[in-house]
Coordinates of C-alpha atoms in Angstrom, one line a residue:
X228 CA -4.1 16.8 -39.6
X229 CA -5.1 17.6 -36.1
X230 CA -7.9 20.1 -35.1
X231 CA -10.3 19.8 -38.8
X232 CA -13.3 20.5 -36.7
X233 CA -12.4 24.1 -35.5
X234 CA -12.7 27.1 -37.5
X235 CA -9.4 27.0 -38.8
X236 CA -9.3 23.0 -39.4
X237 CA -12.6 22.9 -41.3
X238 CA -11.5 25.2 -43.5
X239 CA -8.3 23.7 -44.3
X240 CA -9.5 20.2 -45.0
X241 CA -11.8 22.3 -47.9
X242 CA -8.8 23.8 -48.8
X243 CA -6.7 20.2 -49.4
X244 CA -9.8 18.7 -50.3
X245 CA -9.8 21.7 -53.4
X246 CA -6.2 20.2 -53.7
X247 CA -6.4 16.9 -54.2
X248 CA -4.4 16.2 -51.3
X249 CA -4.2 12.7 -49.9
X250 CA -5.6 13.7 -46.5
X251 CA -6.5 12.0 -42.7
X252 CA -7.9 13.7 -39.9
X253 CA -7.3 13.1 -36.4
X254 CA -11.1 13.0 -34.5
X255 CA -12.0 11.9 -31.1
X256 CA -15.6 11.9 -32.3
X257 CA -16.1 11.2 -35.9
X258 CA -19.9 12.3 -35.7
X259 CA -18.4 16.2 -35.2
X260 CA -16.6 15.3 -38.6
X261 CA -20.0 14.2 -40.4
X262 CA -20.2 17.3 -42.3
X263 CA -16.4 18.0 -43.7
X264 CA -15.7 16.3 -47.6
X265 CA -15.8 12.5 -47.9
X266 CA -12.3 12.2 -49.2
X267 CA -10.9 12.8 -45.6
X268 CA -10.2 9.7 -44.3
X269 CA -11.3 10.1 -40.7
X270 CA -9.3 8.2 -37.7
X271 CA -10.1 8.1 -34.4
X272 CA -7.4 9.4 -31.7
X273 CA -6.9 11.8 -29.0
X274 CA -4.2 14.0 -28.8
X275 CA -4.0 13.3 -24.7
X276 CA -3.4 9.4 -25.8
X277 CA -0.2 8.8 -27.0
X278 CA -1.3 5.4 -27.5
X279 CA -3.5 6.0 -30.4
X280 CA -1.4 8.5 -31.9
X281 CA 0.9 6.0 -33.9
X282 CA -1.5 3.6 -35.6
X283 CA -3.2 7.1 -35.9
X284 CA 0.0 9.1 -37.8
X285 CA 1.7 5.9 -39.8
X286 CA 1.9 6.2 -43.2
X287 CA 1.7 9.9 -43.5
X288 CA 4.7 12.0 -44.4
X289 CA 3.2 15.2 -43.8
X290 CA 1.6 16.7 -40.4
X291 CA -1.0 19.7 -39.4
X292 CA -0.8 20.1 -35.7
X293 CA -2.9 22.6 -33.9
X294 CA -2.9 21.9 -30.2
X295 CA -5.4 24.7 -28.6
X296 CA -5.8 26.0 -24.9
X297 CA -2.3 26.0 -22.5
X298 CA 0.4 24.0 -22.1
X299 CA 2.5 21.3 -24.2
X300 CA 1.8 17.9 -23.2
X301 CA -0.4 17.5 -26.6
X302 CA 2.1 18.8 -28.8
X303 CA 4.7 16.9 -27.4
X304 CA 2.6 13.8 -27.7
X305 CA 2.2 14.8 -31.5
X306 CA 5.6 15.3 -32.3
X307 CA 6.8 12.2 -30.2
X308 CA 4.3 10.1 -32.4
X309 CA 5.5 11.8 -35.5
X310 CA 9.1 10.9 -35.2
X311 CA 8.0 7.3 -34.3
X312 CA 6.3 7.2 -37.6
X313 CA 9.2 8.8 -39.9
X314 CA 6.5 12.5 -40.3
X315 CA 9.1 14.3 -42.3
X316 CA 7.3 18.0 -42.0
X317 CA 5.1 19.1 -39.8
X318 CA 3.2 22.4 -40.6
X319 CA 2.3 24.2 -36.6
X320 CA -0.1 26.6 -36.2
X321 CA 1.9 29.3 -33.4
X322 CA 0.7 32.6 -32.7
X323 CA 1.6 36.4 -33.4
X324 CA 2.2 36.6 -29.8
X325 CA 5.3 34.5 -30.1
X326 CA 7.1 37.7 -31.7
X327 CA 7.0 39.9 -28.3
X328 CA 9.7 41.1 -26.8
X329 CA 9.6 39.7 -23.9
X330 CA 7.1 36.8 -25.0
X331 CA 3.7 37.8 -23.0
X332 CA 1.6 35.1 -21.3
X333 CA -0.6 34.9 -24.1
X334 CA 2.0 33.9 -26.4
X335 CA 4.4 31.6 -24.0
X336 CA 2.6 28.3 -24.8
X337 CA 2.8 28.6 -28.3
X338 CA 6.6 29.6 -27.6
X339 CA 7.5 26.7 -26.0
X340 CA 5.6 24.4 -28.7
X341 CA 7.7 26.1 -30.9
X342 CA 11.2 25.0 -29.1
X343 CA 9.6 21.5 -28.6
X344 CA 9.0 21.3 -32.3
X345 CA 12.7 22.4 -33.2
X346 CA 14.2 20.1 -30.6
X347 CA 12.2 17.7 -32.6
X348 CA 15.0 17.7 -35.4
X349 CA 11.8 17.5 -38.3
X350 CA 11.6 19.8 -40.6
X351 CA 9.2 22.3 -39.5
X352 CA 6.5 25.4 -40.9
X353 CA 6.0 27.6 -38.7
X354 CA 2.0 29.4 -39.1
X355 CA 1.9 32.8 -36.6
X356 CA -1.6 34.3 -37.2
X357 CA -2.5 37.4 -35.5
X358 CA -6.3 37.7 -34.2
X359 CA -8.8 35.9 -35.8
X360 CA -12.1 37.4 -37.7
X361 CA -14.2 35.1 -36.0
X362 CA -13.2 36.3 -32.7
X363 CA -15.9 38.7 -33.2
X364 CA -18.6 36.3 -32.7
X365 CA -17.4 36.1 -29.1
X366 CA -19.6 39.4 -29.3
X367 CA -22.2 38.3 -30.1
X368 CA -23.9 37.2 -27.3
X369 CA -23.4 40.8 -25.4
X370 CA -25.5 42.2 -28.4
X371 CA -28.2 40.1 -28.6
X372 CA -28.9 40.3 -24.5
X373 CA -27.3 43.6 -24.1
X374 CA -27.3 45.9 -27.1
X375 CA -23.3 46.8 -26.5
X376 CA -19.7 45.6 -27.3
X377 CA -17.6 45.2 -24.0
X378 CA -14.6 47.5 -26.0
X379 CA -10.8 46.2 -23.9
X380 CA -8.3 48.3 -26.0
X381 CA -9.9 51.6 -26.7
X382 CA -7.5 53.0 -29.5
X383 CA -5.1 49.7 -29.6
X384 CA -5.3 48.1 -33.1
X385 CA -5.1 45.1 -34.9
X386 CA -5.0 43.5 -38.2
X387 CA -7.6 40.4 -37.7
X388 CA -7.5 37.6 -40.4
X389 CA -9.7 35.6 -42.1
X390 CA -9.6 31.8 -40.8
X391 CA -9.8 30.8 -44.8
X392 CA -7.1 32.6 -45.3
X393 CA -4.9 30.6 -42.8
X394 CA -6.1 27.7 -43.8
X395 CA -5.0 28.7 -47.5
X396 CA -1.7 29.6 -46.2
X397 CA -1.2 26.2 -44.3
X398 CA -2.8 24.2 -47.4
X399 CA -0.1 25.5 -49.4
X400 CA 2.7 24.5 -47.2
X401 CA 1.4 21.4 -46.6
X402 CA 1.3 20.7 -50.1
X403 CA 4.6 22.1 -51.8
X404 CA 8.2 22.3 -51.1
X405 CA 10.2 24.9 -50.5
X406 CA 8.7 25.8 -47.1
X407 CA 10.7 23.7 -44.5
X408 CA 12.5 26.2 -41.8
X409 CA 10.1 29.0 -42.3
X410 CA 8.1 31.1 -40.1
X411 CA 5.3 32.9 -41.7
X412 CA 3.2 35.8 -39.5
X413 CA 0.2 35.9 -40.7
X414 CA -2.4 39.1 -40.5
X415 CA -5.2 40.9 -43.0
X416 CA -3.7 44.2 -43.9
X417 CA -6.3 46.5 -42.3
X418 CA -5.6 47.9 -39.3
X419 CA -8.9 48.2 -37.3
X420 CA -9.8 49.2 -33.8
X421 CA -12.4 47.4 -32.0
X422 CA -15.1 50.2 -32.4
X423 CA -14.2 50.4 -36.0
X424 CA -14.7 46.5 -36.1
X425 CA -18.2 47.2 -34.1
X426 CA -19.0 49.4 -36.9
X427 CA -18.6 47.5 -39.9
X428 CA -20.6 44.6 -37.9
X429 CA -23.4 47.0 -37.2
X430 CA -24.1 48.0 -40.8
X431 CA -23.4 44.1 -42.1
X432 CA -26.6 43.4 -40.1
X433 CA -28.6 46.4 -39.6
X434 CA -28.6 47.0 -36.6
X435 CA -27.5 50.2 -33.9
X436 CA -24.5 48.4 -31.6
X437 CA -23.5 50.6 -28.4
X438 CA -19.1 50.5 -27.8
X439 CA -18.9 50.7 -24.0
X440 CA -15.3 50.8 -22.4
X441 CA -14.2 47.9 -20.2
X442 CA -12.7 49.3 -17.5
X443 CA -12.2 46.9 -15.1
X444 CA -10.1 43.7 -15.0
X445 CA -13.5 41.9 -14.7
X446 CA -14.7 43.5 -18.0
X447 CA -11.4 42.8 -19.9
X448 CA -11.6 39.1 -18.9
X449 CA -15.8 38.9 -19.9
X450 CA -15.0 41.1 -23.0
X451 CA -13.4 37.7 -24.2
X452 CA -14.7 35.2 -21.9
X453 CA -18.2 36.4 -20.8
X454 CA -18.4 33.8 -18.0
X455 CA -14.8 34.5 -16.9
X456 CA -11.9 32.3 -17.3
X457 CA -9.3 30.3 -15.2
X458 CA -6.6 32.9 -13.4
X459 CA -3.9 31.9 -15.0
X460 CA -5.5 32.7 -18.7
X461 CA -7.1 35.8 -17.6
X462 CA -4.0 37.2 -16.4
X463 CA -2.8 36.5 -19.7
X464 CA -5.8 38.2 -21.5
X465 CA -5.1 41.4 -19.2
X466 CA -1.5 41.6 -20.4
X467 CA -2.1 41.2 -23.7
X468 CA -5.4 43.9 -23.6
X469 CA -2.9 46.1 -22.4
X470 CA 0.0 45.5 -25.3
X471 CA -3.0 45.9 -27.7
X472 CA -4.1 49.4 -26.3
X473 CA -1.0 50.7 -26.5
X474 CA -0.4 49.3 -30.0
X475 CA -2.2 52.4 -31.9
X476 CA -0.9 51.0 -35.4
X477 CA -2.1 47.4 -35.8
X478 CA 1.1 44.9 -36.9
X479 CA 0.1 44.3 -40.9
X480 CA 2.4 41.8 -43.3
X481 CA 2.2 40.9 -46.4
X482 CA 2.9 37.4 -45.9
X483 CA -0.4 36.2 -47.5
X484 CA -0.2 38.3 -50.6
X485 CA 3.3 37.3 -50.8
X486 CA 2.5 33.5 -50.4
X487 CA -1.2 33.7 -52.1
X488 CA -0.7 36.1 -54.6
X489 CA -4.0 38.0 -53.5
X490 CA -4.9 40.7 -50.5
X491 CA -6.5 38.6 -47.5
X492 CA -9.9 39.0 -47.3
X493 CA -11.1 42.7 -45.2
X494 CA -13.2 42.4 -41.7
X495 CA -15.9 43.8 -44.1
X496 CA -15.5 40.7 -46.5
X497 CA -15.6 38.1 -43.5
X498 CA -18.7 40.0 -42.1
X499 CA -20.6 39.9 -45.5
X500 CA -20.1 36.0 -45.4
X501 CA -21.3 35.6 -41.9
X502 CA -24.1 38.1 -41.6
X503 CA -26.2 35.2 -40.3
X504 CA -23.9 34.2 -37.4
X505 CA -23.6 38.1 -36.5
X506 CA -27.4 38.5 -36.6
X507 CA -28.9 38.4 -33.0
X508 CA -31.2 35.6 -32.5
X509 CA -33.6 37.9 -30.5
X510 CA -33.8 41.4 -30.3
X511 CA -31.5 43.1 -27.9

């Protein structure tokens, strides 16, 4: 698997870990790696190498490929490398965004990894999470120095999902049949807007936490990246803060309980477990 040391990869290697599953992880750096269970063999590679993707993928049948930031090239090294070495499914982590109509910015890179990985002629999952709990930790650093939450979408809302529970999803794909040619959306089924989410944050850790509206494309862009971002990815976080505020319901599937055979965890839930993280360092 590709990407075990981000949120969504640690958890996954726990997950196959809890399986049993016969399991190697792609690292550039095995020190960042030091911490995840023992039973993951740990090889050295780099998805911008192609060169030590082989040795890297042979002898595995199954692939996890998660590819972050823009463009292709990675995924397209991946997916060469895994036809080289006979990978006969490959489980891709998309995005929710791939399901507009047209496909915004924001979801356009995943879009075209998508194509890429059908061209591939490999049997292929297909993972399309919606926003993240842990996105909310981006806020944390406006309410430790500021007191406030930079709010982009007013009344827009959105269904954020555990990363555990992706991983869950992706650990059972990756370990039983049935799943080749599917594409599962994946969101928690509480639709929450960002004030609400503010809310439940502010009585996890105790604390008073000011919403303020951002109202200029500056503040949209810092509400997500507070030390800006690179054009062509804040234009993309400006089209997609204005889908979400129009968005006054919050896309909800049932995927997970379909799949898991449990609710995913609530924004609540996720908070509870990472009070610590939420906590401000200092006080604000």
């Amino acid at each position: 698997m590709t990407g075990a040391t981000g949120r969504i990869g640690r958890e996954l290697v726990r997950e196959l870990d809890a399986r049993n599953a016969n399991l190697r992880i792609l690292v550039r750096d095995p020190a960042r790696a030091a911490d995840l269970p023992a039973s993951a063999e740990r090889v050295v590679g780099d998805l911008d190498e192609p060169s030590t993707l082989v040795p890297a993928f042979r002898g595995a049948d199954r692939l996890f490929l998660l590819t972050p930031g823009i463009g292709t090239d990675q995924a397209a090294n991946a997916v060469a490398a895994a036809r080289t070495t006979g990978v006969r499914h490959i489980v891709l982590l998309s995005s929710i965004w791939v399901s507009g109509d047209p496909v915004p910015a924001m979801g356009r890179w995943h879009h075209e990894r998508e194509q890429l990985l059908r061209m591939s002629g490999i049997p292929a999952t297909i993972l399309r999470p919606g926003g993240f709990t842990t996105n909310a930790l981006e806020w944390v650093p406006s309410i430790e120095t500021k007191g406030f939450v930079l709010d982009a979408i007013g009344p827009g809302r959105a269904a954020p999902i555990d990363p555990a529970d992706i991983a869950a999803v992706a650990g059972l794909v990756l370990t039983e049949d049935g799943h080749a040619g599917q594409t599962y959306v994946l969101t928690g089924d509480e639709s929450l807007t960002t004030a609400e989410q503010v809310e439940i944050i502010a009585a996890t850790i105790g604390r008073d936490i000011e919403v303020r509206p951002a109202v200029s494309p500056e503040e949209i862009v810092r509400s997500r990246y507070p030390d800006g971002a690179p054009k062509p990815l804040a234009d993309a976080i400006l089209e997609a803060a204005a889908i979400m505020r129009a968005d006054t319901t919050g896309v909800r599937t049932d995927t997970v309980r379909r799949l898991l055979g449990r609710r995913p965890r609530t924004f609540a839930e996720w908070c509870a477990g990472h009070a610590d993280a939420l906590q401000p360092r200092t006080a604000g």
